PDB file of C-alpha atoms in Angstrom:
ATOM      1  CA  MET A   1      -1.008 -10.645  18.875  1.00 40.00           C
ATOM      2  CA  ARG A   2      -3.839 -10.887  16.341  1.00 42.00           C
ATOM      3  CA  TRP A   3      -6.351  -8.106  15.870  1.00 39.00           C
ATOM      4  CA  MET A   4      -9.142 -10.006  17.597  1.00 37.00           C
ATOM      5  CA  SER A   5      -6.862 -10.658  20.571  1.00 46.00           C
ATOM      6  CA  PHE A   6      -6.130  -6.907  20.727  1.00 45.00           C
ATOM      7  CA  LEU A   7      -9.867  -6.359  21.008  1.00 42.00           C
ATOM      8  CA  THR A   8     -10.095  -8.496  24.147  1.00 39.00           C
ATOM      9  CA  GLY A   9      -7.853  -6.213  26.253  1.00 38.00           C
ATOM     10  CA  ALA A  10      -9.315  -4.785  29.460  1.00 33.00           C
ATOM     11  CA  SER A  11      -8.917  -1.389  31.102  1.00 34.00           C
ATOM     12  CA  LEU A  12      -6.281  -1.045  33.782  1.00 33.00           C
ATOM     13  CA  LEU A  13      -5.826   1.419  36.570  1.00 31.00           C
ATOM     14  CA  SER A  14      -7.146   4.837  37.361  1.00 31.00           C
ATOM     15  CA  GLY A  15      -5.292   7.408  39.412  1.00 32.00           C
ATOM     16  CA  LEU A  16      -3.286  10.471  38.408  1.00 30.00           C
ATOM     17  CA  LEU A  17      -5.522  13.442  37.806  1.00 30.00           C
ATOM     18  CA  CYS A  18      -4.900  16.533  35.743  1.00 35.00           C
ATOM     19  CA  ALA A  19      -7.093  19.536  35.429  1.00 36.00           C
ATOM     20  CA  CYS A  20      -5.827  20.427  31.954  1.00 43.00           C
ATOM     21  CA  GLU A  21      -6.327  17.830  29.233  1.00 46.00           C
ATOM     22  CA  PRO A  22      -5.532  19.028  25.707  1.00 48.00           C
ATOM     23  CA  GLU A  23      -7.196  17.250  22.816  1.00 49.00           C
ATOM     24  CA  PRO A  24      -4.810  15.171  20.673  1.00 49.00           C
ATOM     25  CA  GLU A  25      -4.416  16.318  17.138  1.00 49.00           C
ATOM     26  CA  ILE A  26      -6.734  14.632  14.614  1.00 48.00           C
ATOM     27  CA  VAL A  27      -4.844  13.579  11.505  1.00 48.00           C
ATOM     28  CA  GLU A  28      -6.638  13.382   8.161  1.00 56.00           C
ATOM     29  CA  GLY A  29      -6.071  10.190   6.160  1.00 75.00           C
ATOM     30  CA  SER A  30      -6.050   6.509   6.942  1.00 92.00           C
ATOM     31  CA  ALA A  31      -5.976   4.900  10.381  1.00 94.00           C
ATOM     32  CA  GLU A  32      -2.360   3.937   9.667  1.00 96.00           C
ATOM     33  CA  ASP A  33      -1.492   7.609   8.964  1.00 96.00           C
ATOM     34  CA  HIS A  34      -3.208   8.651  12.167  1.00 96.00           C
ATOM     35  CA  GLY A  35      -1.361   5.967  14.132  1.00 97.00           C
ATOM     36  CA  LYS A  36       1.928   7.048  12.703  1.00 97.00           C
ATOM     37  CA  ALA A  37       1.338  10.614  13.933  1.00 97.00           C
ATOM     38  CA  LEU A  38       0.234   9.390  17.397  1.00 96.00           C
ATOM     39  CA  PHE A  39       3.368   7.264  17.697  1.00 97.00           C
ATOM     40  CA  SER A  40       5.505  10.420  18.098  1.00 97.00           C
ATOM     41  CA  ASP A  41       2.870  12.561  19.866  1.00 96.00           C
ATOM     42  CA  PRO A  42       2.985  12.979  23.687  1.00 94.00           C
ATOM     43  CA  THR A  43      -0.459  14.535  23.684  1.00 92.00           C
ATOM     44  CA  LEU A  44      -2.054  11.215  22.936  1.00 89.00           C
ATOM     45  CA  THR A  45      -2.427  10.783  26.696  1.00 88.00           C
ATOM     46  CA  GLU A  46      -4.487  13.993  27.016  1.00 81.00           C
ATOM     47  CA  THR A  47      -2.436  15.297  29.950  1.00 86.00           C
ATOM     48  CA  GLN A  48       0.024  18.137  30.017  1.00 87.00           C
ATOM     49  CA  ALA A  49       2.028  16.350  32.686  1.00 88.00           C
ATOM     50  CA  ASN A  50       3.439  13.921  30.110  1.00 91.00           C
ATOM     51  CA  SER A  51       6.410  14.503  27.823  1.00 93.00           C
ATOM     52  CA  PHE A  52       6.774  10.972  26.475  1.00 94.00           C
ATOM     53  CA  SER A  53       5.534   9.529  23.243  1.00 96.00           C
ATOM     54  CA  CYS A  54       5.779   5.906  22.121  1.00 97.00           C
ATOM     55  CA  ALA A  55       8.838   6.910  20.055  1.00 97.00           C
ATOM     56  CA  THR A  56      10.617   8.132  23.183  1.00 96.00           C
ATOM     57  CA  CYS A  57      11.216   4.592  24.362  1.00 96.00           C
ATOM     58  CA  HIS A  58      10.473   2.297  21.368  1.00 97.00           C
ATOM     59  CA  PRO A  59      12.255   1.996  18.026  1.00 97.00           C
ATOM     60  CA  THR A  60      10.123   0.748  15.160  1.00 97.00           C
ATOM     61  CA  SER A  61      12.786  -1.746  14.080  1.00 96.00           C
ATOM     62  CA  LYS A  62      15.825  -3.481  15.640  1.00 93.00           C
ATOM     63  CA  PRO A  63      18.320  -0.662  16.382  1.00 91.00           C
ATOM     64  CA  SER A  64      21.817  -0.605  14.963  1.00 92.00           C
ATOM     65  CA  ALA A  65      24.809  -1.400  17.177  1.00 90.00           C
ATOM     66  CA  ASP A  66      25.872   2.239  17.314  1.00 92.00           C
ATOM     67  CA  GLY A  67      22.425   3.865  17.279  1.00 95.00           C
ATOM     68  CA  PRO A  68      20.265   5.213  20.134  1.00 97.00           C
ATOM     69  CA  ILE A  69      19.896   2.962  23.129  1.00 97.00           C
ATOM     70  CA  LEU A  70      16.163   2.884  23.930  1.00 97.00           C
ATOM     71  CA  PRO A  71      14.570   0.918  26.765  1.00 95.00           C
ATOM     72  CA  GLY A  72      11.511  -0.314  24.902  1.00 95.00           C
ATOM     73  CA  ALA A  73      11.296  -3.278  22.570  1.00 95.00           C
ATOM     74  CA  PRO A  74      11.333  -2.688  18.791  1.00 97.00           C
ATOM     75  CA  LEU A  75       7.729  -2.611  17.576  1.00 97.00           C
ATOM     76  CA  ALA A  76       7.971  -4.121  14.084  1.00 98.00           C
ATOM     77  CA  GLY A  77       6.030  -7.406  14.410  1.00 98.00           C
ATOM     78  CA  VAL A  78       4.592  -6.493  17.812  1.00 98.00           C
ATOM     79  CA  THR A  79       1.001  -7.130  16.799  1.00 97.00           C
ATOM     80  CA  ARG A  80       1.836 -10.770  16.108  1.00 97.00           C
ATOM     81  CA  ARG A  81       3.781 -11.560  19.289  1.00 98.00           C
ATOM     82  CA  ALA A  82       2.433 -14.024  21.793  1.00 97.00           C
ATOM     83  CA  SER A  83       3.494 -12.103  24.909  1.00 97.00           C
ATOM     84  CA  TYR A  84       4.817  -8.768  26.104  1.00 95.00           C
ATOM     85  CA  TRP A  85       6.600  -7.166  29.080  1.00 89.00           C
ATOM     86  CA  GLY A  86       9.005 -10.055  29.451  1.00 88.00           C
ATOM     87  CA  GLY A  87       6.172 -12.563  29.333  1.00 91.00           C
ATOM     88  CA  MET A  88       4.062 -10.806  31.981  1.00 90.00           C
ATOM     89  CA  GLU A  89       1.293  -9.884  29.506  1.00 94.00           C
ATOM     90  CA  VAL A  90      -0.380 -11.704  26.666  1.00 96.00           C
ATOM     91  CA  GLU A  91      -2.556  -8.885  25.388  1.00 96.00           C
ATOM     92  CA  LEU A  92      -1.230  -5.969  23.477  1.00 96.00           C
ATOM     93  CA  LEU A  93      -3.892  -3.543  24.596  1.00 96.00           C
ATOM     94  CA  ARG A  94      -3.157  -4.209  28.267  1.00 96.00           C
ATOM     95  CA  SER A  95       0.551  -3.621  27.558  1.00 94.00           C
ATOM     96  CA  MET A  96      -0.221  -0.342  25.871  1.00 95.00           C
ATOM     97  CA  ASN A  97      -2.307   0.709  28.872  1.00 95.00           C
ATOM     98  CA  HIS A  98       0.619  -0.122  31.176  1.00 92.00           C
ATOM     99  CA  CYS A  99       2.735   2.349  29.224  1.00 92.00           C
ATOM    100  CA  LEU A 100      -0.037   4.967  29.317  1.00 93.00           C
ATOM    101  CA  TYR A 101      -0.377   4.682  33.095  1.00 91.00           C
ATOM    102  CA  TYR A 102       3.156   4.106  34.373  1.00 88.00           C
ATOM    103  CA  PHE A 103       5.250   6.172  31.973  1.00 90.00           C
ATOM    104  CA  MET A 104       2.912   8.608  30.254  1.00 92.00           C
ATOM    105  CA  LEU A 105       0.945   9.608  33.378  1.00 90.00           C
ATOM    106  CA  SER A 106      -2.468   9.062  31.884  1.00 92.00           C
ATOM    107  CA  SER A 107      -5.503   8.700  34.164  1.00 89.00           C
ATOM    108  CA  LYS A 108      -7.440   7.073  31.316  1.00 91.00           C
ATOM    109  CA  SER A 109      -6.848   3.638  29.871  1.00 93.00           C
ATOM    110  CA  TRP A 110      -7.962   2.755  26.355  1.00 95.00           C
ATOM    111  CA  SER A 111     -10.749   0.361  25.554  1.00 95.00           C
ATOM    112  CA  ALA A 112     -10.762  -1.936  22.510  1.00 94.00           C
ATOM    113  CA  GLU A 113     -13.011   0.663  20.780  1.00 95.00           C
ATOM    114  CA  ASP A 114     -10.757   3.654  21.379  1.00 95.00           C
ATOM    115  CA  GLU A 115      -9.999   5.347  18.079  1.00 95.00           C
ATOM    116  CA  ARG A 116      -6.452   6.209  19.120  1.00 94.00           C
ATOM    117  CA  GLY A 117      -5.655   2.657  20.082  1.00 95.00           C
ATOM    118  CA  ARG A 118      -7.076   1.245  16.877  1.00 96.00           C
ATOM    119  CA  ALA A 119      -5.154   3.784  14.781  1.00 97.00           C
ATOM    120  CA  LEU A 120      -1.909   3.030  16.611  1.00 97.00           C
ATOM    121  CA  TYR A 121      -2.502  -0.705  16.124  1.00 97.00           C
ATOM    122  CA  ALA A 122      -3.062  -0.137  12.370  1.00 97.00           C
ATOM    123  CA  TYR A 123       0.292   1.677  12.140  1.00 98.00           C
ATOM    124  CA  LEU A 124       2.163  -0.977  14.149  1.00 98.00           C
ATOM    125  CA  ASP A 125       0.573  -3.823  12.231  1.00 98.00           C
ATOM    126  CA  ALA A 126       1.779  -2.296   8.918  1.00 98.00           C
ATOM    127  CA  LEU A 127       5.424  -2.020   9.966  1.00 98.00           C
ATOM    128  CA  PRO A 128       7.659  -4.367   7.871  1.00 97.00           C
ATOM    129  CA  ALA A 129       8.564  -7.382   9.961  1.00 97.00           C
ATOM    130  CA  GLY A 130      10.165 -10.776   9.607  1.00 96.00           C
ATOM    131  CA  ALA A 131       9.524 -13.993  11.494  1.00 96.00           C
ATOM    132  CA  GLU A 132      12.209 -13.071  14.076  1.00 96.00           C
ATOM    133  CA  ASP A 133      10.522  -9.769  14.812  1.00 97.00           C
ATOM    134  CA  GLU A 134       7.256 -11.549  15.632  1.00 97.00           C
ATOM    135  CA  GLN A 135       8.848 -13.529  18.532  1.00 96.00           C
ATOM    136  CA  PRO A 136       8.412 -12.239  22.101  1.00 96.00           C
ATOM    137  CA  TRP A 137      11.150  -9.751  22.762  1.00 95.00           C
ATOM    138  CA  PRO A 138      13.567 -10.694  25.565  1.00 94.00           C
ATOM    139  CA  PHE A 139      13.344  -8.272  28.473  1.00 92.00           C
ATOM    140  CA  THR A 140      15.443  -9.125  31.525  1.00 92.00           C
ATOM    141  CA  VAL A 141      15.343  -6.753  34.479  1.00 90.00           C
ATOM    142  CA  PRO A 142      17.473  -8.153  37.320  1.00 91.00           C
ATOM    143  CA  VAL A 143      15.987  -7.802  40.805  1.00 90.00           C
ATOM    144  CA  GLN A 144      19.399  -8.152  42.467  1.00 92.00           C
ATOM    145  CA  ILE A 145      21.818  -5.498  41.287  1.00 91.00           C
ATOM    146  CA  THR A 146      25.566  -5.240  41.701  1.00 91.00           C
ATOM    147  CA  ALA A 147      27.983  -2.394  41.023  1.00 89.00           C
ATOM    148  CA  PRO A 148      29.990  -2.942  37.839  1.00 91.00           C
ATOM    149  CA  ALA A 149      33.773  -2.907  37.593  1.00 90.00           C
ATOM    150  CA  ALA A 150      35.678   0.164  36.517  1.00 91.00           C
ATOM    151  CA  GLY A 151      34.765   1.392  33.047  1.00 96.00           C
ATOM    152  CA  ASP A 152      36.091   3.612  30.255  1.00 97.00           C
ATOM    153  CA  ALA A 153      35.018   7.246  30.461  1.00 98.00           C
ATOM    154  CA  THR A 154      35.511   7.874  26.722  1.00 97.00           C
ATOM    155  CA  ALA A 155      33.218   5.038  25.821  1.00 97.00           C
ATOM    156  CA  GLY A 156      30.861   6.217  28.543  1.00 98.00           C
ATOM    157  CA  ALA A 157      30.458   9.570  26.803  1.00 98.00           C
ATOM    158  CA  SER A 158      28.965   7.791  23.789  1.00 98.00           C
ATOM    159  CA  VAL A 159      26.759   5.664  26.063  1.00 98.00           C
ATOM    160  CA  TYR A 160      25.447   8.841  27.718  1.00 98.00           C
ATOM    161  CA  THR A 161      24.657  10.455  24.379  1.00 98.00           C
ATOM    162  CA  ARG A 162      22.896   7.388  23.057  1.00 98.00           C
ATOM    163  CA  ALA A 163      20.952   6.343  26.180  1.00 98.00           C
ATOM    164  CA  CYS A 164      20.581   9.277  28.585  1.00 97.00           C
ATOM    165  CA  GLU A 165      20.826  12.670  26.947  1.00 97.00           C
ATOM    166  CA  SER A 166      17.445  12.658  25.210  1.00 94.00           C
ATOM    167  CA  CYS A 167      15.660  12.677  28.571  1.00 95.00           C
ATOM    168  CA  HIS A 168      18.245  14.094  31.017  1.00 96.00           C
ATOM    169  CA  GLY A 169      19.855  16.610  28.722  1.00 96.00           C
ATOM    170  CA  ALA A 170      23.564  17.377  28.597  1.00 97.00           C
ATOM    171  CA  ALA A 171      25.675  16.054  31.458  1.00 97.00           C
ATOM    172  CA  LYS A 172      26.316  18.590  34.224  1.00 96.00           C
ATOM    173  CA  THR A 173      23.850  21.153  32.802  1.00 96.00           C
ATOM    174  CA  GLY A 174      20.689  19.352  31.819  1.00 96.00           C
ATOM    175  CA  ASP A 175      20.479  21.468  28.670  1.00 96.00           C
ATOM    176  CA  GLY A 176      17.916  20.046  26.296  1.00 94.00           C
ATOM    177  CA  ARG A 177      16.099  17.914  28.841  1.00 93.00           C
ATOM    178  CA  LEU A 178      12.912  16.296  27.561  1.00 92.00           C
ATOM    179  CA  VAL A 179      11.488  15.965  31.101  1.00 84.00           C
ATOM    180  CA  ALA A 180      11.877  18.859  33.543  1.00 85.00           C
ATOM    181  CA  ARG A 181      11.708  16.462  36.467  1.00 85.00           C
ATOM    182  CA  ALA A 182      14.585  14.349  35.138  1.00 90.00           C
ATOM    183  CA  PRO A 183      17.607  14.944  37.364  1.00 93.00           C
ATOM    184  CA  ILE A 184      20.664  16.656  35.944  1.00 96.00           C
ATOM    185  CA  LEU A 185      23.325  13.949  35.877  1.00 97.00           C
ATOM    186  CA  PRO A 186      25.307  13.220  37.873  1.00 97.00           C
ATOM    187  CA  ASP A 187      25.278  16.247  40.193  1.00 96.00           C
ATOM    188  CA  GLN A 188      21.624  16.377  41.180  1.00 96.00           C
ATOM    189  CA  THR A 189      21.434  12.653  41.892  1.00 95.00           C
ATOM    190  CA  LEU A 190      24.606  12.772  44.003  1.00 96.00           C
ATOM    191  CA  ALA A 191      23.291  15.811  45.914  1.00 96.00           C
ATOM    192  CA  GLU A 192      20.103  13.864  46.720  1.00 95.00           C
ATOM    193  CA  HIS A 193      22.259  11.027  48.082  1.00 95.00           C
ATOM    194  CA  PRO A 194      24.964  12.848  50.081  1.00 96.00           C
ATOM    195  CA  LEU A 195      28.053  11.214  51.513  1.00 95.00           C
ATOM    196  CA  GLY A 196      27.524  10.548  55.190  1.00 95.00           C
ATOM    197  CA  MET A 197      23.975   9.409  54.639  1.00 96.00           C
ATOM    198  CA  TYR A 198      25.227   7.103  51.813  1.00 96.00           C
ATOM    199  CA  THR A 199      28.534   5.416  51.227  1.00 95.00           C
ATOM    200  CA  GLU A 200      30.295   5.790  47.917  1.00 94.00           C
ATOM    201  CA  GLU A 201      29.339   2.209  47.047  1.00 94.00           C
ATOM    202  CA  GLN A 202      25.649   2.939  47.859  1.00 95.00           C
ATOM    203  CA  ARG A 203      25.722   6.085  45.718  1.00 94.00           C
ATOM    204  CA  ARG A 204      27.156   4.059  42.824  1.00 94.00           C
ATOM    205  CA  LEU A 205      24.370   1.530  43.256  1.00 94.00           C
ATOM    206  CA  VAL A 206      21.746   4.294  43.113  1.00 93.00           C
ATOM    207  CA  PHE A 207      22.666   4.916  39.471  1.00 95.00           C
ATOM    208  CA  VAL A 208      22.652   1.219  38.676  1.00 95.00           C
ATOM    209  CA  GLN A 209      19.351   0.649  40.351  1.00 93.00           C
ATOM    210  CA  LYS A 210      17.617   3.557  38.701  1.00 92.00           C
ATOM    211  CA  THR A 211      18.895   2.504  35.272  1.00 94.00           C
ATOM    212  CA  ARG A 212      18.020  -1.174  35.712  1.00 94.00           C
ATOM    213  CA  HIS A 213      14.722  -0.786  37.597  1.00 92.00           C
ATOM    214  CA  GLY A 214      13.390   2.511  36.335  1.00 87.00           C
ATOM    215  CA  GLY A 215      10.166   3.320  38.202  1.00 78.00           C
ATOM    216  CA  PHE A 216       9.835  -0.236  39.408  1.00 72.00           C
ATOM    217  CA  LEU A 217      10.884  -2.382  42.366  1.00 71.00           C
ATOM    218  CA  GLY A 218      10.506   0.222  45.042  1.00 61.00           C
ATOM    219  CA  TYR A 219      12.314   3.111  43.336  1.00 58.00           C
ATOM    220  CA  GLY A 220       9.730   5.562  42.117  1.00 65.00           C
ATOM    221  CA  GLY A 221       9.670   7.851  39.157  1.00 77.00           C
ATOM    222  CA  GLN A 222       8.631   7.928  35.519  1.00 84.00           C
ATOM    223  CA  MET A 223      11.811   6.396  34.091  1.00 89.00           C
ATOM    224  CA  PRO A 224      11.509   3.098  32.190  1.00 91.00           C
ATOM    225  CA  PRO A 225      13.953   0.256  32.984  1.00 93.00           C
ATOM    226  CA  PHE A 226      16.874  -0.541  30.731  1.00 95.00           C
ATOM    227  CA  SER A 227      16.971  -4.337  30.356  1.00 94.00           C
ATOM    228  CA  MET A 228      20.110  -6.415  30.142  1.00 94.00           C
ATOM    229  CA  GLU A 229      19.367  -6.961  26.442  1.00 94.00           C
ATOM    230  CA  VAL A 230      19.644  -3.290  25.514  1.00 95.00           C
ATOM    231  CA  PHE A 231      22.116  -2.032  28.142  1.00 96.00           C
ATOM    232  CA  SER A 232      25.066  -4.222  29.168  1.00 96.00           C
ATOM    233  CA  ASP A 233      26.987  -4.201  32.425  1.00 96.00           C
ATOM    234  CA  GLU A 234      29.983  -3.014  30.449  1.00 97.00           C
ATOM    235  CA  GLN A 235      28.026   0.003  29.177  1.00 97.00           C
ATOM    236  CA  MET A 236      26.873   0.667  32.757  1.00 97.00           C
ATOM    237  CA  ALA A 237      30.553   0.688  33.920  1.00 97.00           C
ATOM    238  CA  ASP A 238      31.506   3.030  31.108  1.00 98.00           C
ATOM    239  CA  LEU A 239      28.594   5.332  31.870  1.00 98.00           C
ATOM    240  CA  LEU A 240      29.554   5.618  35.548  1.00 97.00           C
ATOM    241  CA  ALA A 241      33.176   6.318  34.578  1.00 97.00           C
ATOM    242  CA  PHE A 242      32.013   9.155  32.279  1.00 98.00           C
ATOM    243  CA  LEU A 243      29.787  10.591  35.000  1.00 97.00           C
ATOM    244  CA  GLY A 244      32.657  10.467  37.481  1.00 95.00           C
ATOM    245  CA  VAL A 245      30.726   8.308  39.956  1.00 93.00           C
ATOM    246  CA  PRO A 246      33.450   6.503  41.935  1.00 80.00           C
TER     247      PRO A 246
END
């Protein structure tokens, strides 16, 4: 998306209120330097309720096969893409405001003149990118979910470390959680969906649904969805085996 297209974005929603709104840190230097700092700064939303930064979900370049599994699209080349959010948006600013509202709990959307948005754009626009990076990033979130076949618990331990631990903390304890509201896996989620009220199959599907849908499609929360492109059904099966979800 070109710079002038970025300037055409409109404000989105208003809603969540917070009495305490810290001021984001002002970084001396170029707009690109400021944007780089904002990229990893959860205070850019000006609300203490948020623990996420852009870097929580988005890599700056295409991740390696054995690196962290992040739900967001790589951002190298993003300023020159024709669409975002799986084709649902054509303006980068509106897409950024979606993230601010849904995942980062901001009650304020950015206008085209917002200094933080312009600085973040400058940083993203300067990221090294090839022609492939500038294409719309595939983002498939299946509405209909199914429970995967049996997986491998050893492989699932690696999946958990790469995809889950940064937000949920260590399995069984939650040690190191980024978000205090994130459930301790798997015990807290299983306790919230007890046998008797839920069948074993339904409890298994709870984990699949939350991972695939995130805070969307009728299942609330702050978690972003993991698309088919970044998180395969095989990895889902391995993760459930590691968590001991039958």
